[in-house]
GROMACS .gro file of C-alpha atoms in nm:
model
  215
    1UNK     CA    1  10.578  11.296  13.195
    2UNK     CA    2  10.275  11.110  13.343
    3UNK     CA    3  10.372  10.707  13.347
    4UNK     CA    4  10.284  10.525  13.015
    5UNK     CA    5  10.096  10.193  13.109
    6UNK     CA    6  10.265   9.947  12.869
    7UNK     CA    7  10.064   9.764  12.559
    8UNK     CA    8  10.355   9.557  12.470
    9UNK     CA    9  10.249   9.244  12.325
   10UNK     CA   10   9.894   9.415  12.205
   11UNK     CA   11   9.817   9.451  11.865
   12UNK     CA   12   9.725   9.823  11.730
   13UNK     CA   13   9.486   9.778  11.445
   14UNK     CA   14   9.486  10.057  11.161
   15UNK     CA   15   9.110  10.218  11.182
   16UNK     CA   16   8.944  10.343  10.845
   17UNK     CA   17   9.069  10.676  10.907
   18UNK     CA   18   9.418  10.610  10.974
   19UNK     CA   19   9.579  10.786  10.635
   20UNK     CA   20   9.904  10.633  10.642
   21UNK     CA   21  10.009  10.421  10.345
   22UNK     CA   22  10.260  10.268  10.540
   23UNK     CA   23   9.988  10.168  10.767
   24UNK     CA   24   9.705  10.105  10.552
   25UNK     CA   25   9.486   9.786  10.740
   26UNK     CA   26   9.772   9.729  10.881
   27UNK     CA   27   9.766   9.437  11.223
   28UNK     CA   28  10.094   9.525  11.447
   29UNK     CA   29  10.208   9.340  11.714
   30UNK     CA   30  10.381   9.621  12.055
   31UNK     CA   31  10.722   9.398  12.142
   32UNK     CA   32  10.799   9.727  12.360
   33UNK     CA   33  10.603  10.025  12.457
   34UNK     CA   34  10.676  10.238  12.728
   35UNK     CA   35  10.810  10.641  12.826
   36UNK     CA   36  11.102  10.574  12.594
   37UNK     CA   37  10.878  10.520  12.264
   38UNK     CA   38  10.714  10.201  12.134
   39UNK     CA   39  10.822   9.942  11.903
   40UNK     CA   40  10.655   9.698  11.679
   41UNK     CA   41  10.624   9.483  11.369
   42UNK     CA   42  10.343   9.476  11.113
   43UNK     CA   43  10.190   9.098  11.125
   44UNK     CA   44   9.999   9.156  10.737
   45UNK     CA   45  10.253   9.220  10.519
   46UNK     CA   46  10.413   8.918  10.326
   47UNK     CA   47  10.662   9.041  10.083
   48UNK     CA   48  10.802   8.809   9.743
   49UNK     CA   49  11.108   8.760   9.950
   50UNK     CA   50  11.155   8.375  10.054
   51UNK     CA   51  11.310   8.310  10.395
   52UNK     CA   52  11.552   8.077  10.238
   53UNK     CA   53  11.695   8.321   9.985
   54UNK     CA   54  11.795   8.512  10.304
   55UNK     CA   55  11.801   8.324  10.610
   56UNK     CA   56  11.812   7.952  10.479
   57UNK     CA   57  11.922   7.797  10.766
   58UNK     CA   58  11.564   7.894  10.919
   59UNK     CA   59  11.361   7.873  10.649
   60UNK     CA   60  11.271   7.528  10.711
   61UNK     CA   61  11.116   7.659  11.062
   62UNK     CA   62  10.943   7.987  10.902
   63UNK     CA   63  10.565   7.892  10.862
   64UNK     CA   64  10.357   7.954  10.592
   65UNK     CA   65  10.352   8.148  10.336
   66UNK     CA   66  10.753   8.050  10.417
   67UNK     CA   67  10.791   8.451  10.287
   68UNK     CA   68  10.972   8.747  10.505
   69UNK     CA   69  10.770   8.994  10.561
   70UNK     CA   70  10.773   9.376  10.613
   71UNK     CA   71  10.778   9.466  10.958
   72UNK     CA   72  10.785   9.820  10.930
   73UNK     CA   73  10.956  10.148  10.732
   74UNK     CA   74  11.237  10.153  10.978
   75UNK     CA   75  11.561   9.936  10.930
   76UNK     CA   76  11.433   9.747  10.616
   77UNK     CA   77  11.783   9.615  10.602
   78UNK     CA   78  11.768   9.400  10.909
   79UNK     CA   79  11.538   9.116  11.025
   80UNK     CA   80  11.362   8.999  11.346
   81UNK     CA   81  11.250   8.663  11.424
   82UNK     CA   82  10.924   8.647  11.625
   83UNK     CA   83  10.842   8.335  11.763
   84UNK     CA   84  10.576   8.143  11.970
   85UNK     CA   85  10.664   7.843  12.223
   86UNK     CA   86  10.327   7.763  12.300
   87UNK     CA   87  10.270   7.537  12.630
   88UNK     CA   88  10.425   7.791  12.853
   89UNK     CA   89  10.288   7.807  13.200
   90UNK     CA   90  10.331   8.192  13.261
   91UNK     CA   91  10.232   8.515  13.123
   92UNK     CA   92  10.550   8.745  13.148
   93UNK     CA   93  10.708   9.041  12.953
   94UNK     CA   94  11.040   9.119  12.892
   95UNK     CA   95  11.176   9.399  13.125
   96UNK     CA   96  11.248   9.579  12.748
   97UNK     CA   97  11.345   9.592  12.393
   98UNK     CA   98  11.614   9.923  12.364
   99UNK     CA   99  11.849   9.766  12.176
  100UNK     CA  100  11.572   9.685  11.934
  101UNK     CA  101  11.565  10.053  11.822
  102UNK     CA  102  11.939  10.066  11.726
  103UNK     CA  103  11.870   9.752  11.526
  104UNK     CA  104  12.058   9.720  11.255
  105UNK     CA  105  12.262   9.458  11.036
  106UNK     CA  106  12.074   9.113  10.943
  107UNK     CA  107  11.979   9.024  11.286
  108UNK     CA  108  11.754   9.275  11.561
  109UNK     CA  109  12.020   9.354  11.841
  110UNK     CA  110  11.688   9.317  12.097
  111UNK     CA  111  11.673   8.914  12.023
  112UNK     CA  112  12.075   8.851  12.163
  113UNK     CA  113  12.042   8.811  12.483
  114UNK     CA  114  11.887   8.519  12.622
  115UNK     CA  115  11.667   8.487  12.935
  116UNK     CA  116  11.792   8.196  13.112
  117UNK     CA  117  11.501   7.970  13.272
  118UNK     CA  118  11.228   8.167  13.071
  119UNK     CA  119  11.246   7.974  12.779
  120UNK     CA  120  11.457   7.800  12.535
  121UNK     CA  121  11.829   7.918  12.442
  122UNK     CA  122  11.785   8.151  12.115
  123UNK     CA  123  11.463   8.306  12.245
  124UNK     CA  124  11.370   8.565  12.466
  125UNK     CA  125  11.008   8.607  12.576
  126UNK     CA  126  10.821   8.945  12.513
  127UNK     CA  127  10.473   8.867  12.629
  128UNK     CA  128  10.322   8.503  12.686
  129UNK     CA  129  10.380   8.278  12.434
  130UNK     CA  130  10.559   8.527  12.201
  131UNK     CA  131  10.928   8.592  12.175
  132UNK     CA  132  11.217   8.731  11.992
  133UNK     CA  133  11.464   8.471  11.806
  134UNK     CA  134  11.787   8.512  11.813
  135UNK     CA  135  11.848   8.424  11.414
  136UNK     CA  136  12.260   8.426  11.505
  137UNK     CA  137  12.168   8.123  11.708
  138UNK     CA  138  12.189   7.752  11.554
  139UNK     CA  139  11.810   7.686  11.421
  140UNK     CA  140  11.832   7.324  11.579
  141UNK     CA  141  11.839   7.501  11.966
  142UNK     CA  142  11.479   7.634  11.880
  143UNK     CA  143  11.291   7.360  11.631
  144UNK     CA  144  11.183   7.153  11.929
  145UNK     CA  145  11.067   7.386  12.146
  146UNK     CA  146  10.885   7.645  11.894
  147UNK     CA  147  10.562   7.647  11.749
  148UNK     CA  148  10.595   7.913  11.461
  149UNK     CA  149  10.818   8.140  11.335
  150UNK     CA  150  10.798   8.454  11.139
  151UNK     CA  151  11.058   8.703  11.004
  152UNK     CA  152  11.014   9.025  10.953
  153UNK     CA  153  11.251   9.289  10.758
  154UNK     CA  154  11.255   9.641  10.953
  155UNK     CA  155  10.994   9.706  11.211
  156UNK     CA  156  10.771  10.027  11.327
  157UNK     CA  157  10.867  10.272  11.571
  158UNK     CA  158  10.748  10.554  11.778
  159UNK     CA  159  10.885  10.812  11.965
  160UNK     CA  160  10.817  10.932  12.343
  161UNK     CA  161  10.432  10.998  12.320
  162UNK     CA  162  10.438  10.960  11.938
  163UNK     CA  163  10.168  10.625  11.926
  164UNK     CA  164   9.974  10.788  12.243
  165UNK     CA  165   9.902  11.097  12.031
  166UNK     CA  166   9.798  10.836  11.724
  167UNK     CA  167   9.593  10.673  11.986
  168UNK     CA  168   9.364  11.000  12.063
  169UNK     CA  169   9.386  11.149  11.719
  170UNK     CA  170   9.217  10.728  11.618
  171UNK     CA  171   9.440  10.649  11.411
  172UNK     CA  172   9.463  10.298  11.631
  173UNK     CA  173   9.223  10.018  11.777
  174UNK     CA  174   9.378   9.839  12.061
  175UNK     CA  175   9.284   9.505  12.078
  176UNK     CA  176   9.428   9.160  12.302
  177UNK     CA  177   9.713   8.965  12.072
  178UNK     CA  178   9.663   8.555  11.993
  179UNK     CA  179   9.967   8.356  11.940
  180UNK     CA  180   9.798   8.246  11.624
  181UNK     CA  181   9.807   8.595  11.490
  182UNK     CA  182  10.238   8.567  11.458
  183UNK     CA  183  10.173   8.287  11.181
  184UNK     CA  184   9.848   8.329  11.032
  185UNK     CA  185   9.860   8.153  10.734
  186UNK     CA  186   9.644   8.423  10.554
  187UNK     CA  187   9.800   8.756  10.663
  188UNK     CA  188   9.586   8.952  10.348
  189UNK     CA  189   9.289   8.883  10.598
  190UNK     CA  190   9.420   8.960  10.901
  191UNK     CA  191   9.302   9.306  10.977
  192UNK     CA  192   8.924   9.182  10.917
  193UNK     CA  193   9.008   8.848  11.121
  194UNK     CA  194   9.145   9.032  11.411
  195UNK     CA  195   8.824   9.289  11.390
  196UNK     CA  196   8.603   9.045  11.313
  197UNK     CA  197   8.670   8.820  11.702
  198UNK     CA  198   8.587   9.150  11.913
  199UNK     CA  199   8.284   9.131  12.127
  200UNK     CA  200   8.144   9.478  12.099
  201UNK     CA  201   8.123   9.715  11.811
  202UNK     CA  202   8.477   9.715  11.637
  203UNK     CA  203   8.374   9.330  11.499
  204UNK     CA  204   8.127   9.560  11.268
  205UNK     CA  205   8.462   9.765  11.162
  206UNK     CA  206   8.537   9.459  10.986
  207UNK     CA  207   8.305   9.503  10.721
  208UNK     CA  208   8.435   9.831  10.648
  209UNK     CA  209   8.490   9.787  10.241
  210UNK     CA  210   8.832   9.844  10.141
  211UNK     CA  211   8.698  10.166   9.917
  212UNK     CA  212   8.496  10.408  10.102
  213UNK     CA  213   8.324  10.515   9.810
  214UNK     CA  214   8.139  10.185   9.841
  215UNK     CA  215   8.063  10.213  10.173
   0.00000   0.00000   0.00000
């Protein structure tokens, strides 16, 4: 197999044509994607669910809407904690997120370990700013240090190849992640946010109305 060049931390954005009601407009942020498969969690899609009815020792750190949020089809019985630590001198990944595709249980297996010296305990850094919390971890090791916090239940996965063959069929747009984008206090207008800050011709994507028939 030729050698995948990584997009973790990207965001794939759902184009028009992209059939998938799972995926419908859908913003989601790469936290691994390499050979092995890709992994990610959907940024625009706030569910009734309150982080205090199941996490309350985090809710007060969850941003608004304070609301979990559906990562993904895939493990809608767990959660992962994305979180930015802004003021962070480096850009680095994380070498990898395989545990994060076994997740399973209430917290994402890919947010326990901690990289010492690359930010605080309870957080592991996946690209820049943006990291995985480790929601086992006491809440008051993190509230200093992070600048927004977001939980997601279940998260999106691909296979080997799976999202490069969604990539050349379209089904994708591949655009550069903000650290805003993890807590945007509108998610609903996300997709046409994201579209809308491109410099070339997807920003006119963003004025794609929701039903084609009006187009």
């Amino acid at each position: 197999m030729t050698e995948v060049s990584s997009l973790t931390g990207r965001l794939l954005v759902a184009t028009p044509a992209l059939a998938d009601p799972n995926f419908d407009r859908a913003v989601v942020l790469l936290l691994d994607h390499d050979e092995a498969g890709s992994l990610g969690v959907v940024l625009n899609r706030p569910t009734p669910v309150g982080v205090g009815d199941i996490l309350a020792s985090w809710a007060a750190l969850a941003g608004e809407p304070g609301v979990v949020f559906q990562g993904g089809p895939v493990s809608l019985d767990s959660a992962l904690g994305v979180g930015v630590v802004p003021g962070e001198p480096h850009d680095r990944s994380s070498p990898g997120l395989k545990a994060a595709r076994g997740v399973s249980g209430e917290t994402a297996e890919a947010a326990d370990t901690v990289v010492a010296g690359d930010g605080p305990l309870g957080w592991r850094r996946v690209h820049g700013a943006i990291g995985l919390v480790d929601l086992e971890a006491p809440p008051e090791l993190l509230a200093a240090a992070l600048g927004s916090l977001r939980i997601f239940a279940g998260y999106a996965g691909w296979g080997p190849g799976q999202l490069e063959e969604e990539l050349i069929e379209g089904a994708w747009y591949v655009v550069e992640s903000e650290p805003g984008d993890v807590s945007s206090p509108d998610p609903e207008q996300l997709w046409r946010a994201v579209l809308r800050r491109q410099r070339n011709e997807l920003a006119m994507v963003a004025t794609y109305p929701d039903d084609p028939s009006l187009n």
